[in-house]
PDB file of C-alpha atoms in Angstrom:
ATOM      1  CA  SER A   1       6.340  16.205 -11.387  1.00 70.00           C
ATOM      2  CA  VAL A   2       4.570  13.234  -9.826  1.00 78.00           C
ATOM      3  CA  VAL A   3       3.080  13.729  -6.367  1.00 82.00           C
ATOM      4  CA  GLN A   4       3.469  10.742  -4.046  1.00 88.00           C
ATOM      5  CA  PRO A   5       0.035   9.829  -2.642  1.00 93.00           C
ATOM      6  CA  THR A   6      -0.617   9.761   1.083  1.00 94.00           C
ATOM      7  CA  LEU A   7      -1.705   6.355   2.372  1.00 96.00           C
ATOM      8  CA  SER A   8      -4.523   6.051   4.889  1.00 96.00           C
ATOM      9  CA  ILE A   9      -5.182   2.986   7.038  1.00 95.00           C
ATOM     10  CA  VAL A  10      -8.729   2.498   8.332  1.00 95.00           C
ATOM     11  CA  PRO A  11     -10.068  -0.415  10.430  1.00 95.00           C
ATOM     12  CA  ASN A  12     -12.838  -2.256   8.589  1.00 93.00           C
ATOM     13  CA  GLY A  13     -14.239  -5.116  10.668  1.00 94.00           C
ATOM     14  CA  SER A  14     -11.505  -7.742  10.985  1.00 95.00           C
ATOM     15  CA  SER A  15      -9.581  -6.190   8.063  1.00 95.00           C
ATOM     16  CA  LEU A  16      -7.638  -3.009   7.426  1.00 95.00           C
ATOM     17  CA  GLU A  17      -8.419  -0.797   4.457  1.00 96.00           C
ATOM     18  CA  LEU A  18      -5.392   0.916   2.923  1.00 96.00           C
ATOM     19  CA  ASN A  19      -6.423   3.676   0.529  1.00 95.00           C
ATOM     20  CA  TRP A  20      -5.071   6.682  -1.332  1.00 93.00           C
ATOM     21  CA  ALA A  21      -6.536   9.427  -3.519  1.00 91.00           C
ATOM     22  CA  ALA A  22      -8.417   8.255  -6.615  1.00 89.00           C
ATOM     23  CA  ALA A  23      -6.409  10.824  -8.585  1.00 86.00           C
ATOM     24  CA  SER A  24      -3.343   8.647  -7.880  1.00 88.00           C
ATOM     25  CA  LEU A  25      -4.550   5.587  -9.794  1.00 86.00           C
ATOM     26  CA  GLY A  26      -1.584   3.864 -11.410  1.00 89.00           C
ATOM     27  CA  PHE A  27       0.421   3.623  -8.223  1.00 93.00           C
ATOM     28  CA  THR A  28       1.068   0.128  -6.878  1.00 95.00           C
ATOM     29  CA  LEU A  29       0.967  -0.603  -3.167  1.00 96.00           C
ATOM     30  CA  GLN A  30       4.110  -2.339  -1.943  1.00 97.00           C
ATOM     31  CA  ALA A  31       4.889  -4.000   1.390  1.00 97.00           C
ATOM     32  CA  SER A  32       8.141  -4.754   3.212  1.00 97.00           C
ATOM     33  CA  PRO A  33       8.896  -6.330   6.605  1.00 96.00           C
ATOM     34  CA  SER A  34      11.723  -3.806   7.168  1.00 96.00           C
ATOM     35  CA  LEU A  35      12.907  -0.335   6.197  1.00 97.00           C
ATOM     36  CA  GLY A  36      16.285   0.932   5.077  1.00 95.00           C
ATOM     37  CA  ALA A  37      18.911  -0.554   2.787  1.00 94.00           C
ATOM     38  CA  SER A  38      17.831  -4.125   3.596  1.00 92.00           C
ATOM     39  CA  ALA A  39      14.172  -3.520   2.688  1.00 96.00           C
ATOM     40  CA  THR A  40      12.668  -5.939   0.177  1.00 97.00           C
ATOM     41  CA  TRP A  41       9.531  -4.421  -1.369  1.00 97.00           C
ATOM     42  CA  THR A  42       6.906  -6.684  -2.926  1.00 97.00           C
ATOM     43  CA  ASN A  43       3.799  -5.632  -4.830  1.00 97.00           C
ATOM     44  CA  VAL A  44       0.474  -6.125  -3.067  1.00 96.00           C
ATOM     45  CA  PRO A  45      -1.641  -8.181  -5.522  1.00 94.00           C
ATOM     46  CA  ASP A  46      -4.259  -6.280  -7.556  1.00 92.00           C
ATOM     47  CA  SER A  47      -3.283  -2.888  -6.104  1.00 94.00           C
ATOM     48  CA  SER A  48      -2.203  -1.244  -9.377  1.00 92.00           C
ATOM     49  CA  THR A  49      -5.750  -0.925 -10.744  1.00 93.00           C
ATOM     50  CA  THR A  50      -7.470   0.545  -7.685  1.00 93.00           C
ATOM     51  CA  ASN A  51      -6.940   3.094  -4.915  1.00 93.00           C
ATOM     52  CA  ARG A  52      -7.845   0.769  -2.028  1.00 94.00           C
ATOM     53  CA  VAL A  53      -7.015  -2.693  -0.763  1.00 95.00           C
ATOM     54  CA  PHE A  54      -8.241  -4.721   2.192  1.00 95.00           C
ATOM     55  CA  LEU A  55      -5.749  -6.739   4.234  1.00 94.00           C
ATOM     56  CA  VAL A  56      -6.143  -9.035   7.210  1.00 93.00           C
ATOM     57  CA  PRO A  57      -3.622  -8.062   9.903  1.00 91.00           C
ATOM     58  CA  GLY A  58      -1.006 -10.717  10.606  1.00 89.00           C
ATOM     59  CA  ALA A  59       1.440 -11.381  13.415  1.00 88.00           C
ATOM     60  CA  SER A  60       4.378  -9.747  11.617  1.00 92.00           C
ATOM     61  CA  THR A  61       5.121  -6.064  11.035  1.00 93.00           C
ATOM     62  CA  LEU A  62       4.725  -4.677   7.516  1.00 95.00           C
ATOM     63  CA  PHE A  63       5.556  -1.258   6.111  1.00 96.00           C
ATOM     64  CA  PHE A  64       3.729   0.089   3.059  1.00 96.00           C
ATOM     65  CA  ARG A  65       4.436   2.537   0.261  1.00 95.00           C
ATOM     66  CA  ALA A  66       2.783   3.513  -3.000  1.00 94.00           C
ATOM     67  CA  LYS A  67       5.105   3.381  -5.991  1.00 93.00           C
ATOM     68  CA  LEU A  68       4.582   4.426  -9.585  1.00 91.00           C
ATOM     69  CA  LEU A  69       5.877   1.515 -11.661  1.00 84.00           C
TER      70      LEU A  69
END
């Protein structure tokens, strides 16, 4: 069975680093402005070939998940 990776969020200057275990390469980070049945998940660019991404915080709320595609 596939183990869902745990996401970590770490401040990094004016950015946020989202990372997960290197053993979980192949997962794609996805973001959505809401949760539940109305959630629309979109892939975070270039996240399927790494275990970390850097994002600049915006004014809107985003939720994240790692998904094996």
